[in-house]
């Protein structure tokens, strides 16, 4: 390697610092510019076990068991940044419901018809389950 | 373009691709809701932790790939590591879409998944020829490679 080419090379320490510096900057920007969409979602009101909102956050339904009056319309908020569904195990003819694919940050509504106990799950991540008890 | 320059370009392309994949996993871990999911654990490894490990591994491998442009002795381990990283990450994603991985199944295709898959495919395509070339070069004349590496390191 000639002297000219050698002098044009980055110093080794600079070369070694490129990736860590880029990684740190990208990480800081990612954590500060982007935000968990739950910020907006929680303000819509998770009222606990007797509310009218099901919030999906960290791949969990909250509340896990929701008590509502029959005929209620429930709001579903996807506070994750990935797609989820709220899909009942009951068929539509038996009062079942399905939000379909809810993108991260999206909301939807479901209506609970007759009194009963409705179990539901995420059709994409089927270990995610919840219960609605309508009376 | 000389072989050395072509190798350097492929190493940098591979490093960027690996970093992009790592960034997607970092983003999904902190912002996508993947931080708290652990339907199953094997030896302490959960789907959540695997996302964090992917992001950390990506930075380590990318550092190796960038340094390999200066220290030729790093070309084989860094390129092989980057290619294996891509193959393993694609394989893990395909498992999560089919039989499940650590109890986690995914049936939707998201934009982040597509970005990561493309990045991992680029990493595999860029780094596999570099790794194979390094193996062939080493097998044909290991002393030359060693000498070249030490010359490069000292220069």
mmCIF file of C-alpha atoms in Angstrom:
data_model
loop_
_atom_site.group_PDB
_atom_site.id
_atom_site.type_symbol
_atom_site.label_atom_id
_atom_site.label_comp_id
_atom_site.label_asym_id
_atom_site.label_seq_id
_atom_site.Cartn_x
_atom_site.Cartn_y
_atom_site.Cartn_z
ATOM 1 C CA UNK A 1 0.000 0.000 0.000
ATOM 2 C CA UNK A 2 1.479 3.345 -0.974
ATOM 3 C CA UNK A 3 1.774 6.318 1.319
ATOM 4 C CA UNK A 4 -0.989 8.272 -0.426
ATOM 5 C CA UNK A 5 -3.505 5.462 -0.044
ATOM 6 C CA UNK A 6 -2.470 4.885 3.554
ATOM 7 C CA UNK A 7 -2.887 8.556 4.394
ATOM 8 C CA UNK A 8 -6.409 8.508 2.943
ATOM 9 C CA UNK A 9 -7.522 5.713 5.255
ATOM 10 C CA UNK A 10 -9.537 6.440 8.324
ATOM 11 C CA UNK A 11 -7.604 6.068 11.557
ATOM 12 C CA UNK A 12 -8.342 2.672 13.080
ATOM 13 C CA UNK A 13 -9.867 4.194 16.198
ATOM 14 C CA UNK A 14 -12.343 6.162 14.058
ATOM 15 C CA UNK A 15 -13.196 3.039 12.082
ATOM 16 C CA UNK A 16 -13.742 1.131 15.313
ATOM 17 C CA UNK A 17 -16.041 3.822 16.695
ATOM 18 C CA UNK A 18 -18.319 4.122 13.661
ATOM 19 C CA UNK A 19 -20.643 1.224 14.483
ATOM 20 C CA UNK A 20 -20.997 1.888 18.239
ATOM 21 C CA UNK A 21 -21.588 5.607 17.678
ATOM 22 C CA UNK A 22 -24.144 4.971 14.932
ATOM 23 C CA UNK A 23 -25.842 2.328 17.099
ATOM 24 C CA UNK A 24 -26.039 4.657 20.100
ATOM 25 C CA UNK A 25 -27.388 7.560 18.037
ATOM 26 C CA UNK A 26 -29.989 5.362 16.326
ATOM 27 C CA UNK A 27 -31.027 3.863 19.666
ATOM 28 C CA UNK A 28 -31.426 7.288 21.274
ATOM 29 C CA UNK A 29 -33.357 8.648 18.291
ATOM 30 C CA UNK A 30 -35.571 5.542 18.168
ATOM 31 C CA UNK A 31 -36.420 5.753 21.857
ATOM 32 C CA UNK A 32 -37.055 9.486 21.805
ATOM 33 C CA UNK A 33 -38.666 10.104 18.428
ATOM 34 C CA UNK A 34 -40.880 7.037 18.451
ATOM 35 C CA UNK A 35 -43.128 6.304 21.348
ATOM 36 C CA UNK A 36 -45.191 3.428 22.519
ATOM 37 C CA UNK A 37 -48.616 4.100 21.097
ATOM 38 C CA UNK A 38 -49.974 3.181 24.517
ATOM 39 C CA UNK A 39 -49.542 6.825 25.492
ATOM 40 C CA UNK A 40 -52.654 7.705 23.575
ATOM 41 C CA UNK A 41 -54.388 4.457 24.255
ATOM 42 C CA UNK A 42 -54.351 4.583 28.011
ATOM 43 C CA UNK A 43 -55.989 7.972 27.954
ATOM 44 C CA UNK A 44 -59.002 6.443 26.249
ATOM 45 C CA UNK A 45 -59.812 4.833 29.532
ATOM 46 C CA UNK A 46 -59.047 1.390 30.824
ATOM 47 C CA UNK A 47 -61.555 1.231 33.643
ATOM 48 C CA UNK A 48 -60.557 -2.087 35.054
ATOM 49 C CA UNK A 49 -62.730 -5.158 35.172
ATOM 50 C CA UNK A 50 -65.999 -3.336 34.532
ATOM 51 C CA UNK A 51 -64.971 -0.808 31.881
ATOM 52 C CA UNK A 52 -65.906 -0.567 28.250
ATOM 53 C CA UNK A 53 -62.446 -0.709 26.741
ATOM 54 C CA UNK A 54 -60.159 -3.614 25.990
ATOM 55 C CA UNK A 55 -56.579 -2.490 25.630
ATOM 56 C CA UNK A 56 -53.967 -4.648 23.971
ATOM 57 C CA UNK A 57 -50.526 -3.897 25.312
ATOM 58 C CA UNK A 58 -47.364 -5.971 25.474
ATOM 59 C CA UNK A 59 -49.213 -8.866 23.857
ATOM 60 C CA UNK A 60 -51.804 -8.995 26.621
ATOM 61 C CA UNK A 61 -55.454 -8.057 26.854
ATOM 62 C CA UNK A 62 -56.359 -5.710 29.670
ATOM 63 C CA UNK A 63 -58.408 -6.343 31.615
ATOM 64 C CA UNK A 64 -58.054 -10.077 31.222
ATOM 65 C CA UNK A 65 -61.658 -10.489 32.331
ATOM 66 C CA UNK A 66 -64.113 -7.707 31.541
ATOM 67 C CA UNK A 67 -67.607 -7.524 33.027
ATOM 68 C CA UNK A 68 -70.136 -5.628 30.919
ATOM 69 C CA UNK A 69 -73.864 -5.290 30.416
ATOM 70 C CA UNK A 70 -75.333 -7.306 27.582
ATOM 71 C CA UNK A 71 -75.740 -5.159 24.507
ATOM 72 C CA UNK A 72 -72.689 -3.047 25.309
ATOM 73 C CA UNK A 73 -70.405 -1.726 22.635
ATOM 74 C CA UNK A 74 -66.797 -2.087 23.662
ATOM 75 C CA UNK A 75 -63.854 -0.158 22.359
ATOM 76 C CA UNK A 76 -60.746 -2.136 21.452
ATOM 77 C CA UNK A 77 -57.441 -0.283 21.463
ATOM 78 C CA UNK A 78 -54.299 -1.854 20.080
ATOM 79 C CA UNK A 79 -51.562 -0.153 22.085
ATOM 80 C CA UNK A 80 -48.840 -2.375 20.653
ATOM 81 C CA UNK A 81 -46.981 -1.503 17.500
ATOM 82 C CA UNK A 82 -47.859 -4.764 15.861
ATOM 83 C CA UNK A 83 -51.030 -6.249 14.430
ATOM 84 C CA UNK A 84 -53.510 -7.969 16.752
ATOM 85 C CA UNK A 85 -57.116 -9.105 16.652
ATOM 86 C CA UNK A 86 -59.856 -9.576 19.212
ATOM 87 C CA UNK A 87 -61.597 -12.701 18.009
ATOM 88 C CA UNK A 88 -64.172 -14.627 19.989
ATOM 89 C CA UNK A 89 -64.139 -18.384 20.116
ATOM 90 C CA UNK A 90 -67.909 -18.300 19.573
ATOM 91 C CA UNK A 91 -69.236 -18.128 16.034
ATOM 92 C CA UNK A 92 -71.012 -15.015 14.787
ATOM 93 C CA UNK A 93 -74.377 -16.795 15.009
ATOM 94 C CA UNK A 94 -73.767 -17.355 18.716
ATOM 95 C CA UNK A 95 -72.863 -13.773 19.484
ATOM 96 C CA UNK A 96 -69.259 -14.032 18.406
ATOM 97 C CA UNK A 97 -67.175 -11.052 17.315
ATOM 98 C CA UNK A 98 -63.991 -10.338 15.456
ATOM 99 C CA UNK A 99 -62.231 -7.018 15.010
ATOM 100 C CA UNK A 100 -60.169 -8.328 12.126
ATOM 101 C CA UNK A 101 -56.557 -7.173 11.879
ATOM 102 C CA UNK A 102 -55.929 -4.117 14.030
ATOM 103 C CA UNK A 103 -52.723 -2.318 13.176
ATOM 104 C CA UNK A 104 -50.580 -0.902 15.950
ATOM 105 C CA UNK A 105 -52.306 2.125 17.466
ATOM 106 C CA UNK A 106 -55.610 1.347 15.772
ATOM 107 C CA UNK A 107 -58.973 1.123 17.517
ATOM 108 C CA UNK A 108 -62.141 -0.782 16.789
ATOM 109 C CA UNK A 109 -65.420 -1.643 18.444
ATOM 110 C CA UNK A 110 -67.222 -4.861 19.184
ATOM 111 C CA UNK A 111 -70.778 -5.351 20.367
ATOM 112 C CA UNK A 112 -71.686 -7.906 22.986
ATOM 113 C CA UNK A 113 -75.173 -9.209 22.365
ATOM 114 C CA UNK A 114 -76.748 -11.729 24.674
ATOM 115 C CA UNK A 115 -75.675 -12.310 28.276
ATOM 116 C CA UNK A 116 -72.999 -14.939 28.620
ATOM 117 C CA UNK A 117 -69.337 -15.638 28.965
ATOM 118 C CA UNK A 118 -67.321 -14.930 25.843
ATOM 119 C CA UNK A 119 -63.745 -16.083 25.544
ATOM 120 C CA UNK A 120 -61.615 -14.437 22.927
ATOM 121 C CA UNK A 121 -58.087 -14.545 21.616
ATOM 122 C CA UNK A 122 -55.745 -12.872 19.173
ATOM 123 C CA UNK A 123 -55.966 -14.705 15.876
ATOM 124 C CA UNK A 124 -52.348 -13.796 15.145
ATOM 125 C CA UNK A 125 -50.840 -14.618 18.533
ATOM 126 C CA UNK A 126 -53.214 -17.276 19.741
ATOM 127 C CA UNK A 127 -51.741 -17.590 23.220
ATOM 128 C CA UNK A 128 -53.230 -14.160 23.942
ATOM 129 C CA UNK A 129 -56.630 -14.783 25.510
ATOM 130 C CA UNK A 130 -59.274 -12.822 27.395
ATOM 131 C CA UNK A 131 -62.804 -13.153 28.722
ATOM 132 C CA UNK A 132 -65.872 -10.934 28.549
ATOM 133 C CA UNK A 133 -68.671 -11.657 30.992
ATOM 134 C CA UNK A 134 -71.946 -10.073 29.865
ATOM 135 C CA UNK A 135 -74.862 -9.964 32.262
ATOM 136 C CA UNK B 1 -12.851 -2.966 -8.890
ATOM 137 C CA UNK B 2 -10.188 -5.061 -7.211
ATOM 138 C CA UNK B 3 -11.069 -8.124 -5.169
ATOM 139 C CA UNK B 4 -10.067 -6.349 -1.980
ATOM 140 C CA UNK B 5 -12.335 -3.398 -2.721
ATOM 141 C CA UNK B 6 -15.189 -5.697 -3.698
ATOM 142 C CA UNK B 7 -14.751 -7.536 -0.414
ATOM 143 C CA UNK B 8 -14.766 -4.256 1.493
ATOM 144 C CA UNK B 9 -17.970 -3.132 -0.235
ATOM 145 C CA UNK B 10 -19.674 -6.445 0.547
ATOM 146 C CA UNK B 11 -18.522 -6.245 4.175
ATOM 147 C CA UNK B 12 -19.965 -2.748 4.548
ATOM 148 C CA UNK B 13 -23.211 -3.711 2.801
ATOM 149 C CA UNK B 14 -23.425 -6.709 5.113
ATOM 150 C CA UNK B 15 -22.734 -4.553 8.168
ATOM 151 C CA UNK B 16 -25.499 -2.103 7.230
ATOM 152 C CA UNK B 17 -27.920 -4.956 6.531
ATOM 153 C CA UNK B 18 -27.155 -6.629 9.862
ATOM 154 C CA UNK B 19 -27.590 -3.308 11.663
ATOM 155 C CA UNK B 20 -30.963 -2.749 9.983
ATOM 156 C CA UNK B 21 -32.149 -6.166 11.133
ATOM 157 C CA UNK B 22 -30.856 -5.437 14.621
ATOM 158 C CA UNK B 23 -32.620 -2.073 14.625
ATOM 159 C CA UNK B 24 -35.954 -3.702 13.722
ATOM 160 C CA UNK B 25 -35.589 -6.093 16.641
ATOM 161 C CA UNK B 26 -34.509 -3.257 18.937
ATOM 162 C CA UNK B 27 -37.533 -1.211 17.847
ATOM 163 C CA UNK B 28 -39.939 -4.107 18.299
ATOM 164 C CA UNK B 29 -38.446 -4.870 21.715
ATOM 165 C CA UNK B 30 -38.804 -1.353 23.097
ATOM 166 C CA UNK B 31 -41.668 0.013 21.014
ATOM 167 C CA UNK B 32 -43.477 -2.935 19.508
ATOM 168 C CA UNK B 33 -44.604 -4.610 22.693
ATOM 169 C CA UNK B 34 -42.222 -7.558 22.435
ATOM 170 C CA UNK B 35 -40.422 -6.721 25.665
ATOM 171 C CA UNK B 36 -42.783 -8.577 27.944
ATOM 172 C CA UNK B 37 -43.805 -11.671 26.018
ATOM 173 C CA UNK B 38 -42.587 -15.031 27.189
ATOM 174 C CA UNK B 39 -45.088 -17.797 26.497
ATOM 175 C CA UNK B 40 -42.284 -20.351 26.866
ATOM 176 C CA UNK B 41 -38.697 -20.302 28.062
ATOM 177 C CA UNK B 42 -35.882 -22.659 27.182
ATOM 178 C CA UNK B 43 -32.851 -22.285 29.422
ATOM 179 C CA UNK B 44 -33.916 -18.762 30.312
ATOM 180 C CA UNK B 45 -34.299 -17.801 26.653
ATOM 181 C CA UNK B 46 -37.677 -16.303 25.812
ATOM 182 C CA UNK B 47 -38.971 -14.749 22.615
ATOM 183 C CA UNK B 48 -38.631 -11.376 24.292
ATOM 184 C CA UNK B 49 -34.993 -11.898 25.261
ATOM 185 C CA UNK B 50 -34.201 -13.304 21.832
ATOM 186 C CA UNK B 51 -35.216 -9.945 20.327
ATOM 187 C CA UNK B 52 -32.850 -8.124 22.688
ATOM 188 C CA UNK B 53 -30.067 -10.604 21.959
ATOM 189 C CA UNK B 54 -30.589 -10.156 18.231
ATOM 190 C CA UNK B 55 -30.114 -6.394 18.529
ATOM 191 C CA UNK B 56 -26.946 -6.770 20.606
ATOM 192 C CA UNK B 57 -25.525 -9.457 18.320
ATOM 193 C CA UNK B 58 -26.184 -7.246 15.305
ATOM 194 C CA UNK B 59 -24.030 -4.450 16.730
ATOM 195 C CA UNK B 60 -21.207 -6.845 17.636
ATOM 196 C CA UNK B 61 -21.245 -8.494 14.203
ATOM 197 C CA UNK B 62 -21.469 -5.161 12.372
ATOM 198 C CA UNK B 63 -18.455 -3.935 14.343
ATOM 199 C CA UNK B 64 -16.557 -7.049 13.292
ATOM 200 C CA UNK B 65 -17.532 -6.541 9.666
ATOM 201 C CA UNK B 66 -16.386 -2.925 9.629
ATOM 202 C CA UNK B 67 -13.120 -3.793 11.349
ATOM 203 C CA UNK B 68 -12.623 -6.623 8.837
ATOM 204 C CA UNK B 69 -12.104 -3.989 6.150
ATOM 205 C CA UNK B 70 -8.918 -3.091 8.004
ATOM 206 C CA UNK B 71 -7.936 -6.341 9.712
ATOM 207 C CA UNK B 72 -8.133 -9.128 7.142
ATOM 208 C CA UNK B 73 -7.922 -11.841 9.770
ATOM 209 C CA UNK B 74 -11.454 -10.808 10.777
ATOM 210 C CA UNK B 75 -12.951 -11.301 7.312
ATOM 211 C CA UNK B 76 -13.798 -14.977 7.709
ATOM 212 C CA UNK B 77 -15.248 -14.908 11.255
ATOM 213 C CA UNK B 78 -17.118 -11.643 10.702
ATOM 214 C CA UNK B 79 -18.551 -12.576 7.297
ATOM 215 C CA UNK B 80 -19.468 -16.065 8.482
ATOM 216 C CA UNK B 81 -21.017 -14.604 11.626
ATOM 217 C CA UNK B 82 -23.026 -12.098 9.624
ATOM 218 C CA UNK B 83 -24.263 -14.704 7.168
ATOM 219 C CA UNK B 84 -25.190 -17.076 10.006
ATOM 220 C CA UNK B 85 -26.938 -14.216 11.782
ATOM 221 C CA UNK B 86 -29.054 -13.621 8.672
ATOM 222 C CA UNK B 87 -29.849 -17.294 8.168
ATOM 223 C CA UNK B 88 -30.663 -17.837 11.843
ATOM 224 C CA UNK B 89 -32.899 -14.769 12.045
ATOM 225 C CA UNK B 90 -34.787 -15.681 8.872
ATOM 226 C CA UNK B 91 -35.107 -19.242 10.176
ATOM 227 C CA UNK B 92 -36.424 -18.027 13.526
ATOM 228 C CA UNK B 93 -38.996 -15.843 11.786
ATOM 229 C CA UNK B 94 -40.133 -18.704 9.553
ATOM 230 C CA UNK B 95 -40.455 -20.931 12.634
ATOM 231 C CA UNK B 96 -42.602 -18.295 14.339
ATOM 232 C CA UNK B 97 -44.811 -18.236 11.230
ATOM 233 C CA UNK B 98 -45.203 -22.017 11.104
ATOM 234 C CA UNK B 99 -44.626 -24.311 14.060
ATOM 235 C CA UNK B 100 -43.947 -21.560 16.572
ATOM 236 C CA UNK B 101 -40.788 -20.421 18.313
ATOM 237 C CA UNK B 102 -40.516 -20.452 22.108
ATOM 238 C CA UNK B 103 -44.295 -20.670 22.253
ATOM 239 C CA UNK B 104 -44.708 -17.647 20.031
ATOM 240 C CA UNK B 105 -46.604 -17.765 16.762
ATOM 241 C CA UNK B 106 -47.092 -14.913 14.338
ATOM 242 C CA UNK B 107 -49.550 -15.056 11.477
ATOM 243 C CA UNK B 108 -49.526 -11.483 10.212
ATOM 244 C CA UNK B 109 -46.907 -9.936 7.959
ATOM 245 C CA UNK B 110 -45.942 -6.478 9.153
ATOM 246 C CA UNK B 111 -43.851 -3.806 7.463
ATOM 247 C CA UNK B 112 -41.156 -4.280 10.126
ATOM 248 C CA UNK B 113 -40.989 -7.990 9.358
ATOM 249 C CA UNK B 114 -40.538 -7.264 5.654
ATOM 250 C CA UNK B 115 -37.784 -4.710 6.344
ATOM 251 C CA UNK B 116 -35.978 -7.201 8.568
ATOM 252 C CA UNK B 117 -36.368 -10.062 6.094
ATOM 253 C CA UNK B 118 -34.999 -7.988 3.212
ATOM 254 C CA UNK B 119 -32.076 -6.812 5.348
ATOM 255 C CA UNK B 120 -31.286 -10.353 6.451
ATOM 256 C CA UNK B 121 -31.477 -11.639 2.883
ATOM 257 C CA UNK B 122 -29.079 -8.867 1.791
ATOM 258 C CA UNK B 123 -26.720 -9.793 4.631
ATOM 259 C CA UNK B 124 -26.726 -13.446 3.594
ATOM 260 C CA UNK B 125 -26.255 -12.634 -0.104
ATOM 261 C CA UNK B 126 -23.457 -10.120 0.562
ATOM 262 C CA UNK B 127 -21.548 -12.016 3.215
ATOM 263 C CA UNK B 128 -21.787 -15.646 2.096
ATOM 264 C CA UNK B 129 -19.523 -15.116 -0.949
ATOM 265 C CA UNK B 130 -17.057 -13.209 1.228
ATOM 266 C CA UNK B 131 -16.960 -16.005 3.796
ATOM 267 C CA UNK B 132 -16.667 -18.681 1.124
ATOM 268 C CA UNK B 133 -13.943 -16.711 -0.627
ATOM 269 C CA UNK B 134 -12.049 -16.342 2.644
ATOM 270 C CA UNK B 135 -12.274 -20.085 3.291
ATOM 271 C CA UNK B 136 -11.050 -20.893 -0.218
ATOM 272 C CA UNK B 137 -8.228 -18.361 0.107
ATOM 273 C CA UNK B 138 -7.217 -19.712 3.483
ATOM 274 C CA UNK B 139 -7.258 -23.329 2.310
ATOM 275 C CA UNK B 140 -5.193 -22.542 -0.768
ATOM 276 C CA UNK B 141 -2.552 -20.497 1.060
ATOM 277 C CA UNK B 142 -3.098 -20.046 4.790
ATOM 278 C CA UNK B 143 0.327 -18.505 5.282
ATOM 279 C CA UNK B 144 -0.421 -15.794 2.712
ATOM 280 C CA UNK B 145 -3.667 -14.935 4.399
ATOM 281 C CA UNK B 146 -1.990 -14.813 7.792
ATOM 282 C CA UNK B 147 0.821 -12.676 6.442
ATOM 283 C CA UNK B 148 -1.648 -10.413 4.696
ATOM 284 C CA UNK B 149 -3.692 -10.107 7.865
ATOM 285 C CA UNK B 150 -0.721 -9.217 10.008
ATOM 286 C CA UNK B 151 0.515 -6.727 7.417
ATOM 287 C CA UNK B 152 -2.893 -5.133 7.316
ATOM 288 C CA UNK B 153 -3.165 -5.057 11.088
ATOM 289 C CA UNK B 154 0.211 -3.446 11.496
ATOM 290 C CA UNK B 155 -0.460 -0.942 8.713
#
